[in-house]
Coordinates of C-alpha atoms in Angstrom, one line a residue:
X1 CA -15.4 -24.1 -53.8
X2 CA -12.7 -24.7 -55.7
X3 CA -10.3 -24.9 -52.9
X4 CA -12.8 -27.6 -51.4
X5 CA -12.3 -29.2 -55.1
X6 CA -8.3 -29.3 -55.1
X7 CA -8.2 -30.8 -51.4
X8 CA -10.7 -33.4 -52.4
X9 CA -8.3 -34.4 -55.2
X10 CA -5.4 -33.9 -53.0
X11 CA -6.9 -36.6 -50.6
X12 CA -7.4 -39.0 -53.4
X13 CA -4.3 -38.9 -54.6
X14 CA -2.5 -39.4 -51.5
X15 CA -5.4 -42.3 -50.6
X16 CA -4.3 -44.1 -53.8
X17 CA -0.3 -43.6 -53.4
X18 CA -1.2 -45.2 -49.8
X19 CA -3.0 -48.2 -51.1
X20 CA 0.0 -48.6 -53.4
X21 CA 2.8 -48.3 -51.2
X22 CA 1.2 -51.2 -49.1
X23 CA 1.0 -53.8 -51.2
X24 CA 4.2 -53.2 -52.8
X25 CA 5.7 -52.9 -49.4
X26 CA 7.2 -55.7 -46.6
X27 CA 5.7 -55.6 -43.1
X28 CA 6.4 -53.5 -41.1
X29 CA 6.7 -50.4 -43.2
X30 CA 5.6 -46.8 -43.3
X31 CA 2.6 -46.1 -45.6
X32 CA 1.8 -42.6 -44.7
X33 CA 3.6 -39.6 -42.4
X34 CA 1.9 -36.5 -41.3
X35 CA 2.8 -33.5 -43.5
X36 CA 5.6 -31.8 -42.8
X37 CA 4.8 -27.9 -41.0
X38 CA 6.5 -26.2 -44.0
X39 CA 4.2 -27.9 -46.5
X40 CA 1.3 -27.4 -44.3
X41 CA 1.6 -23.8 -44.6
X42 CA 2.0 -23.4 -48.1
X43 CA -0.9 -26.0 -48.6
X44 CA -3.5 -23.7 -46.8
X45 CA -1.1 -20.8 -48.9
X46 CA -2.1 -22.2 -52.3
X47 CA -6.1 -20.8 -52.6
X48 CA -4.4 -17.8 -52.6
X49 CA -3.0 -15.7 -55.3
X50 CA 1.0 -16.4 -54.6
X51 CA 3.6 -14.7 -56.7
X52 CA 6.6 -16.5 -55.3
X53 CA 7.7 -18.8 -52.2
X54 CA 11.0 -18.3 -51.3
X55 CA 13.2 -20.9 -49.0
X56 CA 16.6 -21.1 -47.3
X57 CA 16.6 -24.6 -47.1
X58 CA 17.8 -26.9 -49.8
X59 CA 16.2 -30.1 -48.7
X60 CA 13.1 -27.9 -47.7
X61 CA 13.1 -26.6 -51.3
X62 CA 13.4 -30.3 -52.8
X63 CA 9.7 -31.0 -51.1
X64 CA 8.0 -28.1 -51.6
X65 CA 9.3 -28.5 -55.4
X66 CA 7.8 -32.2 -55.1
X67 CA 4.6 -31.4 -53.4
X68 CA 4.1 -28.6 -56.2
X69 CA 4.1 -30.7 -58.8
X70 CA 1.5 -33.0 -57.4
X71 CA -1.1 -30.7 -56.2
X72 CA -0.9 -27.5 -58.7
X73 CA -2.0 -27.1 -61.8
X74 CA -1.3 -25.2 -65.2
X75 CA -0.6 -21.9 -63.1
X76 CA 3.0 -22.7 -61.2
X77 CA 3.6 -21.0 -58.5
X78 CA 7.6 -20.0 -58.5
X79 CA 9.8 -21.6 -56.2
X80 CA 13.1 -19.7 -55.3
X81 CA 15.9 -21.2 -52.9
X82 CA 17.7 -18.1 -51.3
X83 CA 21.3 -17.9 -51.7
X84 CA 22.0 -14.6 -49.8
X85 CA 24.8 -13.6 -47.2
X86 CA 22.1 -11.7 -45.0
X87 CA 19.2 -14.0 -43.1
X88 CA 15.9 -14.5 -45.6
X89 CA 13.4 -13.0 -42.3
X90 CA 16.5 -10.1 -42.7
X91 CA 16.5 -9.4 -45.9
X92 CA 12.4 -9.7 -47.0
X93 CA 11.4 -7.3 -44.0
X94 CA 9.6 -10.0 -42.3
X95 CA 11.9 -9.8 -39.1
X96 CA 10.7 -6.3 -38.3
X97 CA 6.9 -7.2 -39.3
X98 CA 7.5 -10.3 -36.8
X99 CA 9.0 -7.9 -33.8
X100 CA 6.0 -5.4 -34.4
X101 CA 3.3 -8.1 -33.3
X102 CA 3.8 -7.2 -29.8
X103 CA 3.9 -3.7 -30.4
X104 CA 0.9 -1.8 -29.1
X105 CA 1.4 1.1 -32.0
X106 CA 2.2 0.5 -35.6
X107 CA 3.6 3.1 -37.4
X108 CA 2.4 3.8 -40.8
X109 CA 4.2 5.2 -44.4
X110 CA 4.3 8.2 -44.8
X111 CA 3.0 9.4 -40.9
X112 CA 0.5 8.7 -38.6
X113 CA -0.1 5.1 -37.0
X114 CA -2.6 2.6 -35.8
X115 CA -3.0 1.8 -31.7
X116 CA -4.7 -2.1 -31.4
X117 CA -5.7 -2.2 -27.3
X118 CA -6.9 -5.4 -26.4
X119 CA -10.5 -5.5 -23.8
X120 CA -12.4 -8.1 -22.7
X121 CA -15.7 -7.1 -24.6
X122 CA -13.7 -6.0 -28.0
X123 CA -10.5 -4.7 -30.0
X124 CA -10.0 -1.5 -30.2
X125 CA -8.3 0.4 -33.2
X126 CA -7.8 4.1 -33.4
X127 CA -6.2 6.0 -36.3
X128 CA -3.8 8.8 -35.5
X129 CA -2.7 11.1 -38.3
X130 CA 0.5 12.0 -36.5
X131 CA 2.7 14.4 -39.2
X132 CA 1.2 13.2 -42.1
X133 CA 2.0 15.7 -44.6
X134 CA -0.1 16.5 -47.7
X135 CA -2.2 19.2 -49.2
X136 CA -6.1 20.1 -47.9
X137 CA -7.1 19.1 -44.1
X138 CA -9.4 16.1 -45.3
X139 CA -7.0 15.4 -48.4
X140 CA -4.7 14.5 -45.7
X141 CA -7.6 12.7 -43.3
X142 CA -8.4 10.3 -46.6
X143 CA -4.7 9.2 -47.4
X144 CA -4.2 8.6 -43.6
X145 CA -6.7 6.7 -43.3
X146 CA -6.6 4.4 -47.1
X147 CA -2.4 3.7 -45.4
X148 CA -4.4 2.7 -42.1
X149 CA -6.8 0.6 -43.7
X150 CA -4.0 -1.8 -45.4
X151 CA -2.0 -1.4 -42.3
X152 CA -5.1 -2.5 -40.5
X153 CA -6.0 -5.5 -42.0
X154 CA -2.4 -6.5 -42.0
X155 CA -2.3 -6.8 -38.5
X156 CA -5.9 -8.2 -37.6
X157 CA -4.1 -11.2 -40.2
X158 CA -0.8 -11.4 -38.2
X159 CA -1.9 -11.0 -35.1
X160 CA -5.2 -13.1 -35.6
X161 CA -7.5 -11.2 -34.0
X162 CA -10.9 -12.4 -33.3
X163 CA -14.3 -11.0 -31.9
X164 CA -15.7 -7.9 -32.3
X165 CA -13.2 -5.3 -33.9
X166 CA -14.0 -1.5 -33.4
X167 CA -12.0 1.0 -35.4
X168 CA -12.2 4.6 -34.4
X169 CA -10.6 6.5 -38.3
X170 CA -10.1 10.2 -39.0
X171 CA -13.5 11.8 -39.2
X172 CA -14.2 12.2 -43.2
X173 CA -16.8 14.9 -44.1
X174 CA -17.8 13.5 -47.7
X175 CA -19.9 10.3 -47.8
X176 CA -17.5 9.4 -50.9
X177 CA -14.4 9.4 -48.9
X178 CA -16.1 7.2 -46.3
X179 CA -17.1 4.2 -49.3
X180 CA -13.1 4.7 -50.0
X181 CA -11.7 3.6 -46.6
X182 CA -14.6 0.7 -46.7
X183 CA -13.6 -0.6 -49.8
X184 CA -10.4 -0.4 -49.5
X185 CA -10.5 -2.4 -46.3
X186 CA -12.5 -4.9 -47.7
X187 CA -10.1 -5.5 -50.2
X188 CA -7.0 -6.0 -47.8
X189 CA -9.1 -8.3 -45.8
X190 CA -9.8 -10.7 -49.2
X191 CA -6.0 -12.5 -48.2
X192 CA -7.6 -14.0 -45.0
X193 CA -8.7 -17.1 -45.0
X194 CA -10.5 -17.0 -42.0
X195 CA -14.5 -15.6 -42.0
X196 CA -15.3 -12.0 -41.3
X197 CA -17.5 -9.2 -41.8
X198 CA -17.2 -5.3 -42.5
X199 CA -19.6 -3.1 -42.0
X200 CA -19.8 0.6 -43.1
X201 CA -18.7 3.8 -41.4
X202 CA -20.7 5.1 -39.0
X203 CA -22.0 9.0 -38.8
X204 CA -19.6 8.8 -35.5
X205 CA -16.6 7.8 -37.6
X206 CA -16.3 4.1 -36.6
X207 CA -16.0 1.2 -38.3
X208 CA -17.2 -2.4 -37.0
X209 CA -16.1 -5.8 -37.9
X210 CA -16.4 -9.5 -36.8
X211 CA -13.9 -12.1 -37.5
X212 CA -13.1 -16.0 -36.6
X213 CA -10.1 -16.5 -34.7
X214 CA -8.3 -19.1 -36.6
X215 CA -6.0 -20.1 -33.5
X216 CA -6.7 -20.7 -29.9
X217 CA -5.8 -18.0 -27.3
X218 CA -2.8 -20.1 -26.3
X219 CA -1.6 -20.8 -29.8
X220 CA -1.1 -17.2 -30.5
X221 CA 2.2 -15.5 -29.8
X222 CA 3.8 -16.0 -25.9
X223 CA 2.8 -13.2 -24.2
X224 CA 2.1 -12.9 -20.4
X225 CA 0.8 -10.2 -18.4
X226 CA 3.7 -7.0 -17.5
X227 CA 4.8 -8.4 -14.0
X228 CA 5.0 -5.0 -12.9
X229 CA 1.8 -3.3 -14.3
X230 CA -0.3 -6.9 -14.0
X231 CA -1.4 -6.4 -17.4
X232 CA -2.7 -2.8 -16.9
X233 CA -0.1 -1.0 -19.6
X234 CA 0.6 1.8 -17.0
X235 CA 2.7 2.2 -13.6
X236 CA 2.7 4.3 -10.7
X237 CA 4.2 7.6 -11.3
X238 CA 7.8 8.5 -9.9
X239 CA 6.8 10.9 -7.9
X240 CA 4.1 9.0 -6.3
X241 CA 6.4 6.5 -5.2
X242 CA 8.7 8.1 -3.5
X243 CA 6.3 9.9 -1.7
X244 CA 5.0 6.2 -0.3
X245 CA 8.7 5.7 0.2
X246 CA 9.2 8.7 2.4
X247 CA 6.2 7.6 4.4
X248 CA 7.0 4.4 4.9
X249 CA 10.7 5.4 6.2
X250 CA 8.7 8.1 8.7
X251 CA 7.0 4.8 9.7
X252 CA 9.9 2.8 10.4
X253 CA 12.1 5.5 12.2
X254 CA 8.7 6.1 14.7
X255 CA 8.9 2.2 15.4
X256 CA 12.5 2.4 16.3
X257 CA 11.9 4.7 18.7
X258 CA 15.3 6.3 18.6
X259 CA 17.3 2.8 17.9
X260 CA 17.4 2.8 14.2
X261 CA 20.9 4.4 13.4
X262 CA 20.5 4.3 9.6
X263 CA 18.2 2.9 6.8
X264 CA 19.3 1.6 3.7
X265 CA 17.1 1.1 0.9
X266 CA 16.9 0.5 -2.8
X267 CA 14.8 2.0 -5.7
X268 CA 15.3 2.5 -9.1
X269 CA 16.7 5.5 -10.4
X270 CA 13.6 8.1 -11.3
X271 CA 12.8 7.6 -8.1
X272 CA 15.8 8.1 -6.5
X273 CA 16.1 10.9 -8.1
X274 CA 12.8 12.3 -6.7
X275 CA 13.8 11.2 -3.3
X276 CA 16.5 13.4 -3.7
X277 CA 15.0 16.2 -4.7
X278 CA 11.6 16.3 -4.5
X279 CA 11.5 15.4 -1.2
X280 CA 15.5 16.3 -0.1
X281 CA 14.5 18.9 2.8
X282 CA 11.7 15.9 4.2
X283 CA 14.4 13.6 4.7
X284 CA 16.6 15.5 6.0
X285 CA 14.0 16.9 8.4
X286 CA 13.7 13.2 9.3
X287 CA 17.4 12.5 9.7
X288 CA 17.6 15.2 12.2
X289 CA 14.7 14.7 14.3
X290 CA 15.1 10.6 15.0
X291 CA 19.2 11.2 14.9
X292 CA 19.3 8.6 12.4
X293 CA 21.1 8.8 8.7
X294 CA 18.9 7.8 5.4
X295 CA 20.8 6.4 2.4
X296 CA 19.3 5.9 -0.8
X297 CA 20.4 3.3 -3.3
X298 CA 19.7 4.1 -7.1
X299 CA 19.8 0.4 -8.6
X300 CA 19.4 0.6 -12.4
X301 CA 18.5 -3.1 -12.6
X302 CA 15.5 -3.1 -10.2
X303 CA 12.2 -2.0 -11.3
X304 CA 10.3 -1.7 -8.0
X305 CA 11.6 -1.0 -4.4
X306 CA 13.3 -2.8 -2.3
X307 CA 13.2 -4.0 1.4
X308 CA 14.4 -1.6 4.2
X309 CA 18.2 -2.5 5.6
X310 CA 18.1 -1.2 9.1
X311 CA 20.9 -0.6 11.2
X312 CA 20.4 -0.6 14.7
X313 CA 22.5 1.2 17.7
X314 CA 24.7 -0.8 20.0
X315 CA 24.7 1.1 22.8
X316 CA 22.8 3.5 24.8
X317 CA 24.9 6.3 25.4
X318 CA 24.0 7.0 21.1
X319 CA 20.7 7.4 22.3
X320 CA 21.5 9.2 25.7
X321 CA 19.1 11.8 24.6
X322 CA 16.0 10.1 23.1
X323 CA 12.8 9.7 26.0
X324 CA 13.1 6.2 26.3
X325 CA 14.0 4.6 30.0
X326 CA 16.6 3.1 30.6
X327 CA 17.3 -0.3 31.9
X328 CA 18.9 -0.3 35.1
X329 CA 22.9 -1.0 35.0
X330 CA 24.9 -3.1 37.2
X331 CA 27.5 -0.8 38.7
X332 CA 27.9 -1.6 42.2
X333 CA 28.3 1.4 45.4
X334 CA 31.2 -0.1 47.2
X335 CA 30.9 0.2 51.0
X336 CA 33.6 0.0 53.2
X337 CA 33.7 -1.6 56.8
X338 CA 35.0 0.3 59.5
X339 CA 36.4 -0.3 62.8
X340 CA 35.8 0.8 66.6
X341 CA 38.3 4.7 66.7
X342 CA 41.3 4.4 68.6
X343 CA 44.1 6.9 68.9
X344 CA 46.7 6.6 66.4
X345 CA 50.0 8.4 65.5
X346 CA 50.5 10.8 62.9
X347 CA 52.2 8.2 60.5
X348 CA 49.8 6.4 61.0
X349 CA 47.2 8.8 60.2
X350 CA 49.3 9.5 57.0
X351 CA 49.3 6.0 55.8
X352 CA 45.7 5.5 56.6
X353 CA 45.0 9.0 54.6
X354 CA 46.8 7.5 51.5
X355 CA 45.3 4.4 51.7
X356 CA 41.8 6.1 51.7
X357 CA 42.7 7.6 48.7
X358 CA 43.7 4.6 47.2
X359 CA 40.6 3.1 48.4
X360 CA 38.3 6.0 47.1
X361 CA 40.1 6.0 43.4
X362 CA 38.8 1.8 43.5
X363 CA 35.6 2.6 44.5
X364 CA 34.4 3.3 40.8
X365 CA 33.7 0.1 38.9
X366 CA 32.8 -0.6 35.8
X367 CA 29.4 -2.4 35.2
X368 CA 30.2 -6.0 35.4
X369 CA 32.8 -5.9 37.7
X370 CA 33.1 -8.0 40.7
X371 CA 31.6 -6.6 44.2
X372 CA 34.5 -6.3 47.1
X373 CA 34.1 -7.3 50.7
X374 CA 32.0 -5.0 52.0
X375 CA 29.7 -5.2 49.6
X376 CA 29.6 -9.0 50.0
X377 CA 28.8 -8.3 53.8
X378 CA 26.2 -6.1 53.2
X379 CA 24.6 -8.5 50.7
X380 CA 24.6 -11.2 53.6
X381 CA 23.3 -8.9 56.1
X382 CA 20.1 -8.3 53.7
X383 CA 19.8 -11.2 53.6
X384 CA 20.0 -12.4 57.1
X385 CA 17.6 -9.4 58.2
X386 CA 14.8 -10.0 55.2
X387 CA 14.7 -6.8 54.2
X388 CA 14.3 -4.8 58.0
X389 CA 13.2 -1.3 57.9
X390 CA 16.0 -0.1 59.8
X391 CA 18.8 -1.7 57.3
X392 CA 16.1 -0.2 54.4
X393 CA 17.3 3.5 55.7
X394 CA 21.0 2.6 56.1
X395 CA 20.9 0.9 52.2
X396 CA 18.8 4.4 50.9
X397 CA 20.9 6.8 53.0
X398 CA 24.4 5.0 51.3
X399 CA 22.7 5.1 48.1
X400 CA 21.8 8.9 48.5
X401 CA 25.3 9.9 49.6
X402 CA 27.0 7.8 46.5
X403 CA 25.2 9.8 43.9
X404 CA 25.7 13.1 45.4
X405 CA 29.6 12.0 45.6
X406 CA 29.7 11.5 49.5
X407 CA 31.6 9.0 51.2
X408 CA 28.9 5.9 52.3
X409 CA 28.3 5.5 55.9
X410 CA 30.2 2.9 57.1
X411 CA 28.6 0.1 59.4
X412 CA 29.7 -3.2 61.4
X413 CA 28.7 -6.7 61.0
X414 CA 26.3 -8.0 63.2
X415 CA 28.0 -9.6 66.2
X416 CA 25.9 -12.7 67.7
X417 CA 25.4 -10.8 70.6
X418 CA 23.2 -8.2 69.2
X419 CA 21.5 -10.5 66.6
X420 CA 20.6 -12.4 70.2
X421 CA 19.3 -9.1 71.4
X422 CA 17.5 -8.7 68.3

């Protein structure tokens, strides 16, 4: 009731000031400006027992001094300008409290902690004793719960938690101790301007409270779901990720069918540690079986497993031992033409033998070499005869002799008489 009365008086004074300014000013002129954000915050907190307001900007100090002089009655709130060497938030401890607004766990003074978890249906707050020191066990529980009640009220107000809030306090045997914890929580929540309702601690040690959120979800802290865990709060264990990487490597080697020479993959350091230790023998077996090399790169900037970088073999000789069908080579088998035998002198035979040895050395050609004259004539004969059976027999015999290291069967290009007889 008092807050409503004060707001009404303030609005009436503001309206009178606007009317007075409108009559005295010339057109166009600004009659009213929206309240400064700092003044708006102080105005919303005037209904609370404020001992002191501290600012670090001289212009803001002057605005607040003028505003407080207009709205306050007999009881004045102390206004102080911060002139210290350290920033205001750091000196007053506000910086550390702001950084805790996104933490799941909040430590309690003297030991213990509270854990805040958001779900779709409600907000769960769990109280842990930790290493709280004290006398008897029941005394330690009560001491921790009282500190937790004060911290819970502060976090609920600062984080603007709304909806159903369930608090799991440490179990207390005495009913009187439970009432003390409830009283402490209600006293700490008196500073909350939002509507709330606190119920009693149940027989299972849980307390339920409801609160109306002041700001929308979009108006709260700018938080987004974790891109790694998707907002679940947990990630897959490194050994599970390492096992999945090992299976993917084996699948990629199987698909390569012997053509994969090397695979490189970048993983986080903890995954690389498991791969190089827990799965070391398994990866070595894959390298030996598929005759490939697996390189694991530990990237400290990576949070996920990268893509495979596959290097394939460039020649068939590197995978000659693999059970693979080899493509046909273009190596030509040279077939020599012969003329009818005539009587020759010993010198001519010696010269002829030398020429044959030279031709035998030239017979071995590398793939892609140009065919010699005899090969050209032989191919021309095949074109003329169109795959005749006798000619195919000659070809088969010649290839067999060439593979066994013997001399191919010599043949004479057909004459016009033979073709006519055929």
